[in-house]
Tab-separated table of C-alpha atoms in Angstrom:
chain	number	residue	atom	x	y	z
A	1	UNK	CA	47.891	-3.228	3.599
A	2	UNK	CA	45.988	-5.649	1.304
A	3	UNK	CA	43.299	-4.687	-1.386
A	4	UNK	CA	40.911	-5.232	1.090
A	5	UNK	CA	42.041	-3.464	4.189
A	6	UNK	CA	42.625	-0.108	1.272
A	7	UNK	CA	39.192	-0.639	-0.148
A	8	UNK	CA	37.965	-0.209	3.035
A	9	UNK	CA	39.897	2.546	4.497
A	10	UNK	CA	39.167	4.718	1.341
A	11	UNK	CA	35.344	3.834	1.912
A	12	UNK	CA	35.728	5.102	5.532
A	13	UNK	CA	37.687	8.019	4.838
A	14	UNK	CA	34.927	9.135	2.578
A	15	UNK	CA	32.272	8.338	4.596
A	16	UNK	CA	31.287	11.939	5.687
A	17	UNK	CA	31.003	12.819	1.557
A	18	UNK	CA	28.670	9.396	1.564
A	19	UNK	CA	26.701	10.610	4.463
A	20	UNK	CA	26.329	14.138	2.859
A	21	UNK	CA	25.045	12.489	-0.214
A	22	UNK	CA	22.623	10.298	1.342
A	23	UNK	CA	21.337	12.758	3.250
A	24	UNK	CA	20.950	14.911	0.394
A	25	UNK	CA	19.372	12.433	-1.403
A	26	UNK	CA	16.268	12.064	1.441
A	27	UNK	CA	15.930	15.866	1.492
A	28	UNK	CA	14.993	15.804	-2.200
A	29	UNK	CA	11.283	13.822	-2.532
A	30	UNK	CA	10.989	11.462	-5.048
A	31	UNK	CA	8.097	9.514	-5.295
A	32	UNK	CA	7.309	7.271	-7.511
A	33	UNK	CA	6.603	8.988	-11.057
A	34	UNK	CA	7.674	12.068	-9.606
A	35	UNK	CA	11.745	11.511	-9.343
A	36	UNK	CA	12.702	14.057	-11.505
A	37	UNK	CA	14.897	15.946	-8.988
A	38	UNK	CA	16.305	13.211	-7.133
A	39	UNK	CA	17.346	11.661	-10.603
A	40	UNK	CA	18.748	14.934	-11.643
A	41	UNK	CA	21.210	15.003	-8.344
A	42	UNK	CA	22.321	11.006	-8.790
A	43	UNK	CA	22.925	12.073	-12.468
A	44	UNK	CA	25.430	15.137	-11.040
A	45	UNK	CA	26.924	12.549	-8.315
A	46	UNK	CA	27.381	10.182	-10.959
A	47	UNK	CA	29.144	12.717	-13.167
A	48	UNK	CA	30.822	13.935	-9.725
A	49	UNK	CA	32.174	10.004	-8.467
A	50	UNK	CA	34.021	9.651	-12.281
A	51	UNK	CA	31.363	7.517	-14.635
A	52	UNK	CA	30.962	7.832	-18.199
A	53	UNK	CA	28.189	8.279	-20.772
A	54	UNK	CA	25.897	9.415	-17.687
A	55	UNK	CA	21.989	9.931	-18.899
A	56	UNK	CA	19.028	9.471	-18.480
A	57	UNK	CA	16.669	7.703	-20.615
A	58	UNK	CA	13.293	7.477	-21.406
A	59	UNK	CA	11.318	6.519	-18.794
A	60	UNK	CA	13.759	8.383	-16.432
A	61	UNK	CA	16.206	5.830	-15.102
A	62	UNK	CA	19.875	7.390	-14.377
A	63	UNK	CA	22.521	5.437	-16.122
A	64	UNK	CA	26.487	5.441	-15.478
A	65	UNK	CA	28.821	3.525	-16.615
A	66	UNK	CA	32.940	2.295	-15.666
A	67	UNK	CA	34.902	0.132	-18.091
A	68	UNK	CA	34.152	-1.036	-21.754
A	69	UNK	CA	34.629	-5.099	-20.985
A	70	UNK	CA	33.203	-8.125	-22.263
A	71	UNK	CA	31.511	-9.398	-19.040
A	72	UNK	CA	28.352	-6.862	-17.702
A	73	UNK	CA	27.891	-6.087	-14.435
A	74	UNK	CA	25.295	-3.766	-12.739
A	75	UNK	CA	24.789	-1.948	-9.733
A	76	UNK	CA	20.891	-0.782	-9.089
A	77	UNK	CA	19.225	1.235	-6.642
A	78	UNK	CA	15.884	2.596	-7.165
A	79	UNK	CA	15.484	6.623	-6.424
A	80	UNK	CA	11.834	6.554	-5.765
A	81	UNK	CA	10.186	6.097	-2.454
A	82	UNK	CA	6.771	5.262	-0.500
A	83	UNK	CA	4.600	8.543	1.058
A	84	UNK	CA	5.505	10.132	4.307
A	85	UNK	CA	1.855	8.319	5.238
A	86	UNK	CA	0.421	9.468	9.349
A	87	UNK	CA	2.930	12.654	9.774
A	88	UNK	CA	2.076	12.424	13.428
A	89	UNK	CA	3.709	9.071	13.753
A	90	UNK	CA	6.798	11.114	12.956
A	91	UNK	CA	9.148	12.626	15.618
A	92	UNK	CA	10.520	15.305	13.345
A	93	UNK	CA	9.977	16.045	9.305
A	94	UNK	CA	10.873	12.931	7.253
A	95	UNK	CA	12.701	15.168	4.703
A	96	UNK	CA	14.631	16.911	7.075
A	97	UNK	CA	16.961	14.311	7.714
A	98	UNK	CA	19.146	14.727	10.867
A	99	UNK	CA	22.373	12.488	12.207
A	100	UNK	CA	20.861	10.298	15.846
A	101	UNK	CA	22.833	7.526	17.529
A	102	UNK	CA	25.059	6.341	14.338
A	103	UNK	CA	21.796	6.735	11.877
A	104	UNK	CA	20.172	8.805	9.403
A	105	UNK	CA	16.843	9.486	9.487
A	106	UNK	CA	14.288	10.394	7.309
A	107	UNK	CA	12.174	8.931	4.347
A	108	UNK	CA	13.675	6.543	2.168
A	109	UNK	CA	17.163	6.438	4.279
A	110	UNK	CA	16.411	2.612	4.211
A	111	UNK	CA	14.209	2.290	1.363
A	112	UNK	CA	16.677	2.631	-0.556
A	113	UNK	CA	19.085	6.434	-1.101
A	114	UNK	CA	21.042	4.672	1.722
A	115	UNK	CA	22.154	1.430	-0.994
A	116	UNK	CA	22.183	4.152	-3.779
A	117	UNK	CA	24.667	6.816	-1.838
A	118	UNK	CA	26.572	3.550	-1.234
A	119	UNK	CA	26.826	2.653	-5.087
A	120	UNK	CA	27.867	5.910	-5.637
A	121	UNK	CA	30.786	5.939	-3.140
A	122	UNK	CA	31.819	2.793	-4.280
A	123	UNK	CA	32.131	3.893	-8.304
A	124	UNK	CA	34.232	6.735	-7.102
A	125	UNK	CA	36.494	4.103	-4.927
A	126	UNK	CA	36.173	1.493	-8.465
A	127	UNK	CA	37.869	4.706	-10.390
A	128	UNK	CA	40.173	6.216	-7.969
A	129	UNK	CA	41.879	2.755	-7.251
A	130	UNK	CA	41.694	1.210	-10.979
A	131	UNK	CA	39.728	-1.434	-9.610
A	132	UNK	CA	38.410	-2.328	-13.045
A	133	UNK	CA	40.190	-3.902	-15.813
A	134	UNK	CA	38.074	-6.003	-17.714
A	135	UNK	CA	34.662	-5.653	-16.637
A	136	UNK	CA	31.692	-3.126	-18.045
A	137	UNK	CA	30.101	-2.104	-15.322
A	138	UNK	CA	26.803	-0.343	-15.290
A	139	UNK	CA	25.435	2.075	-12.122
A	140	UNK	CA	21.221	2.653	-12.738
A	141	UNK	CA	19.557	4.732	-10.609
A	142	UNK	CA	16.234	3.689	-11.796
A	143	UNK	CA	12.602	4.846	-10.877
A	144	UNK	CA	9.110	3.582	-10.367
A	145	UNK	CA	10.103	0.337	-8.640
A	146	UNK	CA	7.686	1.155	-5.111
A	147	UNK	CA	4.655	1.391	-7.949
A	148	UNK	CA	5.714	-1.257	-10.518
A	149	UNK	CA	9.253	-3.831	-9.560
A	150	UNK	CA	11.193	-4.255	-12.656
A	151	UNK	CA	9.059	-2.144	-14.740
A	152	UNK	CA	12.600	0.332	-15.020
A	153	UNK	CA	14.901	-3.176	-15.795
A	154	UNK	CA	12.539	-4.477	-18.452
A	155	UNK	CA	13.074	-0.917	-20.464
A	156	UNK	CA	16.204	-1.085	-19.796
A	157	UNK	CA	16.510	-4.901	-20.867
A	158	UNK	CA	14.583	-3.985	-24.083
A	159	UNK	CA	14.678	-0.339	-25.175
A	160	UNK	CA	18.174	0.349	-24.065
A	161	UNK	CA	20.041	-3.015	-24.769
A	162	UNK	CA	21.869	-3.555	-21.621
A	163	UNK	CA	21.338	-6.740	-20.295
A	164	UNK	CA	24.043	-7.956	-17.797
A	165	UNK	CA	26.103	-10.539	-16.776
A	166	UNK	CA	25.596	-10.658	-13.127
A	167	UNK	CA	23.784	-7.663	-11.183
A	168	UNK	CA	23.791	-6.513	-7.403
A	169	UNK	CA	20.344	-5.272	-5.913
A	170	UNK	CA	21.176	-2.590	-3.615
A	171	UNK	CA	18.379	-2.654	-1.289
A	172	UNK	CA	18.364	-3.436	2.170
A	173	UNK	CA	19.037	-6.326	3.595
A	174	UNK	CA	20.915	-5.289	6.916
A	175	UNK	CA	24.071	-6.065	5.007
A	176	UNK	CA	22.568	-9.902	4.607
A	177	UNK	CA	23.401	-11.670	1.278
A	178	UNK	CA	19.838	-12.473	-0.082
A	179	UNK	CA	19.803	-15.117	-3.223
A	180	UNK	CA	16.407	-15.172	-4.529
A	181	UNK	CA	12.487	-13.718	-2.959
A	182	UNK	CA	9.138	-14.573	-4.100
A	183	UNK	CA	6.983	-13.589	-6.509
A	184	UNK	CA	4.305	-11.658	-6.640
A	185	UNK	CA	1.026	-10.644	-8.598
A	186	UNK	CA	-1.656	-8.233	-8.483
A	187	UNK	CA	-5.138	-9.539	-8.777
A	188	UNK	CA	-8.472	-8.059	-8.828
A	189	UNK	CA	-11.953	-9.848	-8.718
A	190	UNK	CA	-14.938	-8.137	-9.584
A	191	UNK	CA	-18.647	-9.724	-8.491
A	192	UNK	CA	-21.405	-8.361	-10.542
A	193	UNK	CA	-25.017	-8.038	-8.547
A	194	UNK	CA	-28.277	-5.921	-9.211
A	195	UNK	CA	-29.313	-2.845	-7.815
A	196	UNK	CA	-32.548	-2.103	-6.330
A	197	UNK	CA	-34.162	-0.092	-3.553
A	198	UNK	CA	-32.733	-0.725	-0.356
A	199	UNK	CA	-35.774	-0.823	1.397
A	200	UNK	CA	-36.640	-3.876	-0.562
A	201	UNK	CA	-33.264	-5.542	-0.573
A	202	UNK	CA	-34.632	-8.726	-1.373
A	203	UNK	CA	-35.946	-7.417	-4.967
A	204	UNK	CA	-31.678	-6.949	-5.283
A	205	UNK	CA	-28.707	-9.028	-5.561
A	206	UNK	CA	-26.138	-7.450	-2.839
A	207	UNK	CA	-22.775	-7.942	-4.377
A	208	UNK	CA	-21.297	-6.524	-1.207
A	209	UNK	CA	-22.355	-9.749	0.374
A	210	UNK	CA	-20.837	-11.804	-2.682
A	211	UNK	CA	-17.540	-10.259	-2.590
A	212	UNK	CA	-17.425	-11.062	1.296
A	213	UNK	CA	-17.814	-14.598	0.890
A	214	UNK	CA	-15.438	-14.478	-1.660
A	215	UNK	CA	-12.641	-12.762	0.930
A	216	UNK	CA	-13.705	-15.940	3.094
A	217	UNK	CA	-12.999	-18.376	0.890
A	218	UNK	CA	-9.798	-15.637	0.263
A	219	UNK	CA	-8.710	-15.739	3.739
A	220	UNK	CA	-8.655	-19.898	3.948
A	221	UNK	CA	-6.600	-20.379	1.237
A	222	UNK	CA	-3.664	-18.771	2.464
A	223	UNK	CA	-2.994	-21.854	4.562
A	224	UNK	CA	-3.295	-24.266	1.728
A	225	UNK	CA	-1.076	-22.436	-0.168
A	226	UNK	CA	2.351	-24.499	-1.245
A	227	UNK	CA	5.844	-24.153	0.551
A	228	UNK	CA	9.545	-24.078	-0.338
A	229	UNK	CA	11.977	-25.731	1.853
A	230	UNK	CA	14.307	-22.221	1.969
A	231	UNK	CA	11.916	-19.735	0.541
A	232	UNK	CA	9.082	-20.387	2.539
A	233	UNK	CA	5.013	-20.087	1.631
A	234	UNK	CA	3.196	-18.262	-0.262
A	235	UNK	CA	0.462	-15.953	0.778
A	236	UNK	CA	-2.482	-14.266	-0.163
A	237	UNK	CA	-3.978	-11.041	1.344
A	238	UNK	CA	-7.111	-9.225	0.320
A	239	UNK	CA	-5.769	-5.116	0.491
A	240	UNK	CA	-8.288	-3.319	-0.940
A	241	UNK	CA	-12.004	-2.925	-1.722
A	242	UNK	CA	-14.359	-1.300	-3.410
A	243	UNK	CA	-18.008	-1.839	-4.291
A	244	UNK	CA	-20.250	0.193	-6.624
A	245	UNK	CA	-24.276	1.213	-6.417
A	246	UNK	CA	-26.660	4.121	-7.933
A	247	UNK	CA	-26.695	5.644	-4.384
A	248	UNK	CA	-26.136	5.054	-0.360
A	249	UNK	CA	-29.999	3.842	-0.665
A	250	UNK	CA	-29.964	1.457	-2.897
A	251	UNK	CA	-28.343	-2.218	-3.562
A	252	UNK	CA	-24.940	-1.925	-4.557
A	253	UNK	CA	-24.836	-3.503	-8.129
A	254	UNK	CA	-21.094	-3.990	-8.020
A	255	UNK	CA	-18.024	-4.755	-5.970
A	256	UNK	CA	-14.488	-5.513	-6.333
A	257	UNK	CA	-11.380	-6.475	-3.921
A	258	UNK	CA	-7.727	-6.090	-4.837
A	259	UNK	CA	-5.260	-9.352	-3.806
A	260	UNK	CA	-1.347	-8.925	-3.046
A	261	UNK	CA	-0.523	-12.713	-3.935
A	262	UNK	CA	2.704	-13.928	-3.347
A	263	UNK	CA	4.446	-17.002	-4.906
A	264	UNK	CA	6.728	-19.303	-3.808
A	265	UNK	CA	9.047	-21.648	-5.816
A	266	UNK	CA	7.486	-24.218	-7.983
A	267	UNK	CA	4.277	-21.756	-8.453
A	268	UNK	CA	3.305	-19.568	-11.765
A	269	UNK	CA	0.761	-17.083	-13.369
A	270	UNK	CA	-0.995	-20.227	-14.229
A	271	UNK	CA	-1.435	-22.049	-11.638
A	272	UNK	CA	-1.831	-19.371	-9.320
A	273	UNK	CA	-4.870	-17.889	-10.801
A	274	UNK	CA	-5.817	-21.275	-11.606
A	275	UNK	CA	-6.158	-21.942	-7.973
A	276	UNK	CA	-7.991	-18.669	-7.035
A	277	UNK	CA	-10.425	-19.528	-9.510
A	278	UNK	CA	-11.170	-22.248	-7.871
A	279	UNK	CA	-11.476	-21.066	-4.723
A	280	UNK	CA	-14.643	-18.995	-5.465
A	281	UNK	CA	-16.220	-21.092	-7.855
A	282	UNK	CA	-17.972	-23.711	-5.877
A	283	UNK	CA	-19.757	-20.304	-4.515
A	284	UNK	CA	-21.671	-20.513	-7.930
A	285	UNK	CA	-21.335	-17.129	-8.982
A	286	UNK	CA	-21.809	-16.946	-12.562
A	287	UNK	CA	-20.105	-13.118	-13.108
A	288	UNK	CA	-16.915	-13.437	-11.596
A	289	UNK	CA	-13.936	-11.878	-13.079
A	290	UNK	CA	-10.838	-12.715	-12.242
A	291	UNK	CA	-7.812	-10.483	-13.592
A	292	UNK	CA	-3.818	-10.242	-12.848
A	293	UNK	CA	-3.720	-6.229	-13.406
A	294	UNK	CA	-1.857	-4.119	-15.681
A	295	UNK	CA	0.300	-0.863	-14.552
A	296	UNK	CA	-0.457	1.779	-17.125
A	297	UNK	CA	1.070	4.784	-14.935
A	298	UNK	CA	3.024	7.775	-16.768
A	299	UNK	CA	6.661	8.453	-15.910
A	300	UNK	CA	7.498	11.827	-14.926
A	301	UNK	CA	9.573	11.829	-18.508
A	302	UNK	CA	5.742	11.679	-19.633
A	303	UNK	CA	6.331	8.086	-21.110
A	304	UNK	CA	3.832	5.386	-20.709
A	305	UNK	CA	5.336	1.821	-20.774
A	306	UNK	CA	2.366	-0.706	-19.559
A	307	UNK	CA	3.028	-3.976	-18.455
A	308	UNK	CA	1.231	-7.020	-16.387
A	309	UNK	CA	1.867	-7.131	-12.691
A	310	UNK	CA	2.820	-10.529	-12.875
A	311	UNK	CA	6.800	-10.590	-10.762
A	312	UNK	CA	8.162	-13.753	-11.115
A	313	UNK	CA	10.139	-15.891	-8.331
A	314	UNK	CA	13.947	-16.354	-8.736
A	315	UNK	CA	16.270	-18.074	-6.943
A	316	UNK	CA	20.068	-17.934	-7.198
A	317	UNK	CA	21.293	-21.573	-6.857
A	318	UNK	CA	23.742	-22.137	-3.772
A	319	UNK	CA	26.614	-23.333	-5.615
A	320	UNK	CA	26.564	-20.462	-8.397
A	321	UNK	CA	29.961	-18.979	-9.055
A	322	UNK	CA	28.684	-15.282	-8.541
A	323	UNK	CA	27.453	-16.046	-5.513
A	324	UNK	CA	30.837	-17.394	-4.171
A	325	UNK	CA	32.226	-14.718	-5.604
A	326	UNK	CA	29.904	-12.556	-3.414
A	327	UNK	CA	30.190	-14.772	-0.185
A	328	UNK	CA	34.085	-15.182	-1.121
A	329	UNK	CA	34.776	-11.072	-0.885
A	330	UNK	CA	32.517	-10.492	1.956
A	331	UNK	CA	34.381	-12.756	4.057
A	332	UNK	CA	37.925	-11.071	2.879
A	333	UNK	CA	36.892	-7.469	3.391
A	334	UNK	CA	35.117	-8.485	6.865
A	335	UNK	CA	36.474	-11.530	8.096
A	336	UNK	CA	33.167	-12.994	8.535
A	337	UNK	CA	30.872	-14.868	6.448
A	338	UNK	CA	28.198	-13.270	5.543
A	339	UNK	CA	24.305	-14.581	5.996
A	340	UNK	CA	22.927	-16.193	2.770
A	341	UNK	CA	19.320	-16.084	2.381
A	342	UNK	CA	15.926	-15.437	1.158
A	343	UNK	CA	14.596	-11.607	0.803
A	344	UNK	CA	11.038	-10.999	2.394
A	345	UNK	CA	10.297	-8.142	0.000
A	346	UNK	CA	10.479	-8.101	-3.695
A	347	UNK	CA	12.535	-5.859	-6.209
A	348	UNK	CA	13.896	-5.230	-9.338
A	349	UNK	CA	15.089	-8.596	-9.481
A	350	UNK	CA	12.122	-10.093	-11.136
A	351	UNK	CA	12.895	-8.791	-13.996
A	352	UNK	CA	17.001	-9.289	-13.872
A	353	UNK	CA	16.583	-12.477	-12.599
A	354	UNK	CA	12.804	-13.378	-12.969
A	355	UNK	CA	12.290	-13.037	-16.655
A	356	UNK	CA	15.623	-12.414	-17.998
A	357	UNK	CA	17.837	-14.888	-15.995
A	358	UNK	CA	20.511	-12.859	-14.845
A	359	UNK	CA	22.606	-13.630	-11.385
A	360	UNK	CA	21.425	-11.588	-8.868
A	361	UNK	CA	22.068	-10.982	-5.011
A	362	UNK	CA	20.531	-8.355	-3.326
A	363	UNK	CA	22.803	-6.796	-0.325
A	364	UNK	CA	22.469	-3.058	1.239
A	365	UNK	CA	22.501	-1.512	4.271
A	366	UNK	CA	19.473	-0.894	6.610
A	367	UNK	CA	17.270	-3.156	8.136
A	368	UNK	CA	14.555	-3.676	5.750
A	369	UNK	CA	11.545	-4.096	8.536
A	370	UNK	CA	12.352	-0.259	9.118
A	371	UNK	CA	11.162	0.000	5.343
A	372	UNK	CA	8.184	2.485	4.661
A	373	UNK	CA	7.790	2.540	8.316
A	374	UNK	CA	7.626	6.248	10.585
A	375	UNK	CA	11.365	7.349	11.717
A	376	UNK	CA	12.838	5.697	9.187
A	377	UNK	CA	16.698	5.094	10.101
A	378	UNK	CA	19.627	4.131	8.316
A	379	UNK	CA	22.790	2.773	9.904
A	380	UNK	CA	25.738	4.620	8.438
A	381	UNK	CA	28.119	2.497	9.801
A	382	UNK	CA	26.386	-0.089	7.535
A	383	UNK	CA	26.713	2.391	4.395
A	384	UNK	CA	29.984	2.704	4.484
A	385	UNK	CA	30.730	-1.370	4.812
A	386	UNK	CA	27.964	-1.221	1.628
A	387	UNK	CA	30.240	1.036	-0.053
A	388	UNK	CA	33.744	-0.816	0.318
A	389	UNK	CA	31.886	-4.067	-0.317
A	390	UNK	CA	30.440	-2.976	-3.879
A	391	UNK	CA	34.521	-1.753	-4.652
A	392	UNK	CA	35.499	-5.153	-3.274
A	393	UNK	CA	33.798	-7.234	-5.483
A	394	UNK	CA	34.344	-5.424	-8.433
A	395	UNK	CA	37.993	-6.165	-7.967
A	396	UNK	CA	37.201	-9.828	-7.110
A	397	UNK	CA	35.664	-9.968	-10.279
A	398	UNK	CA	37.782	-8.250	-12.385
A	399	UNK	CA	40.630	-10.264	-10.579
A	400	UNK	CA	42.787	-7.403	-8.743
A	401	UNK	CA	42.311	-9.802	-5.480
């Protein structure tokens, strides 16, 4: 029996433990700024699977650690998850998770405690075989990411000094091999107008009627928006709005919409807003504001750590010797090449790799279209091949295969 063929027999003979974690791991809520108790039970797991110098740090990311090496490697899975939403889309309680047809269900099985039960497994395997020789390699559990992607990476990156070599995204990607996603920002434009009587709206200036031009000149520009070869387009959607008046009878003196804008290669802060500016000013509007957003919200650790919700693109480029590394041990643990692509989504890369420039991949199990969706369902035939995969590569990479 090879490394390989033992890697993955241990991962399958602890599969029920990995299951009973996972499921665990739905049953306990954590929402975003609220993951106190999940945290606490990845912290005990942690402890549990064999890592060192386990804690928790300021803004409430989980931290574990194998190995004292030169080269840095991290694992990440965020604990925090999307609302429940329309209960009566659901066929049973979303934290009651129950075992159906080879699956887990409940909220966040997907999105992600599947990816994180899987990183857990695996640092147990990493430790029980002496996988690791020369490597540090870190485990985060980290928080906030459905509210704020990266936010937890960039305190980590700055506050707590660990800034790896090369770092796996957890998440999933239906055990795909995902090299890069776009970007994203968060806009808002505000309109001004000028309230009056609404029985005399023409003594007013309506801004609900300004702001709804503006989402037309909004909508078009999605299709004139640039395109990557691999990545794909950008887009632009309007998801929220809001306008503001004295009272339901008079002219509503204010209004504002909320933009998801996603960005492709080749595009920036810059030039995006650059281009929505333009796209409303030929409507000769004199009190438009324009603004990329800023996430202010409190951890449950009570810390406060704003910053612009501006994600940047990355891209891993196809010859990089991580990812060969990645597509190299896939192939020897499964005897199939894995697919290399582009993520839909966007995660805590744009902060590893976005701003910071560090190798990423993302790769997890769960099919990610099943993400914040009703009856939520996890393969956990696909945890467990998450699991022995993680082990693999750390002993690819420490050079035990």
């Amino acid at each position: 029996m090879n490394i390989y063929q033992t890697i993955y027999s241990r991962a399958k003979a602890a599969e029920r433990d990995t299951v009973g974690l996972m499921m665990e791991l739905v049953r306990t809520r954590s929402f975003s700024a609220k993951e106190k108790d999940c945290v606490e039970l990845v912290r005990r797991e942690m402890i549990r699977a064999g890592l060192e110098d386990v804690r928790i740090d300021g803004l409430g990311n989980v931290i574990g650690r194998i190995g004292r090496g030169d080269v840095k490697m991290a694992f990440d899975g965020h604990v925090d998850t999307v609302h429940e939403g329309d209960r009566s889309q659901w066929g049973f309680d979303p934290f009651s998770p129950k075992i159906d047809r080879g699956k887990v269900w409940g909220r966040g099985s997907v999105d992600q405690k599947g990816g994180l039960a899987a990183m857990i497994a695996a640092a147990g395997i990493i430790r029980d075989l002496g996988l690791n020789d020369n490597l540090t390699i870190y485990f985060t559990g980290t928080v906030m990411e459905e509210e704020c992607d990266g936010l937890c990476w960039q305190y980590l990156i700055r506050e707590e000094n660990i800034l790896p070599d090369f770092a796996i995204l957890t998440e999933p990607t239906n055990m795909h091999v995902y090299r890069g996603h776009r970007g994203r920002m968060d806009i808002s434009i505000e309109v001004k107008g000028r309230s009056a009587h609404s029985s005399s709206p023409e003594l007013g200036d309506n801004a609900i009627y300004k702001i709804g031009r503006i989402i037309l000149e909004i909508e078009k520009m999605d299709a004139l928006l640039p395109a990557h070869g691999m990545m794909g387009k950008g887009s632009v959607a309007v998801t929220e709005i809001a306008s503001f008046s004295p009272s339901t009878c008079a002219i509503p003196d204010g209004a504002r919409i909320r933009i998801d804008r996603r960005l492709t290669m080749g595009e920036s802060r810059e030039s995006a807003l650059d281009l929505m500016k333009s796209a409303v000013e030929h409507l000769g509007y004199d009190d438009v504001k324009v603004t990329v957003l800023t996430f202010g919200e409190t951890a449950y650790t009570g810390k406060v750590y704003p910053t612009e919700k501006y994600y940047p693109t990355w891209m891993l480029d196809e010859n990089s010797p991580f990812l060969k590394n990645v597509t190299d041990t896939y192939h020897r643990l499964f005897g199939i090449s894995p697919q290399v692509g582009f993520w839909t989504y966007s995660s805590n890369a744009v902060a590893l790799a976005g701003m910071h420039g560090v190798p990423c991949v993302i790769c997890g199990p769960g099919d990610e279209r099943y993400a914040h969706a009703p009856n939520e369902a996890c393969d956990i035939d696909q945890v467990t091949r998450a699991a022995a995969f993680y082990a693999a590569l750390v002993a690819k990479m420490s050079g035990k295969s």
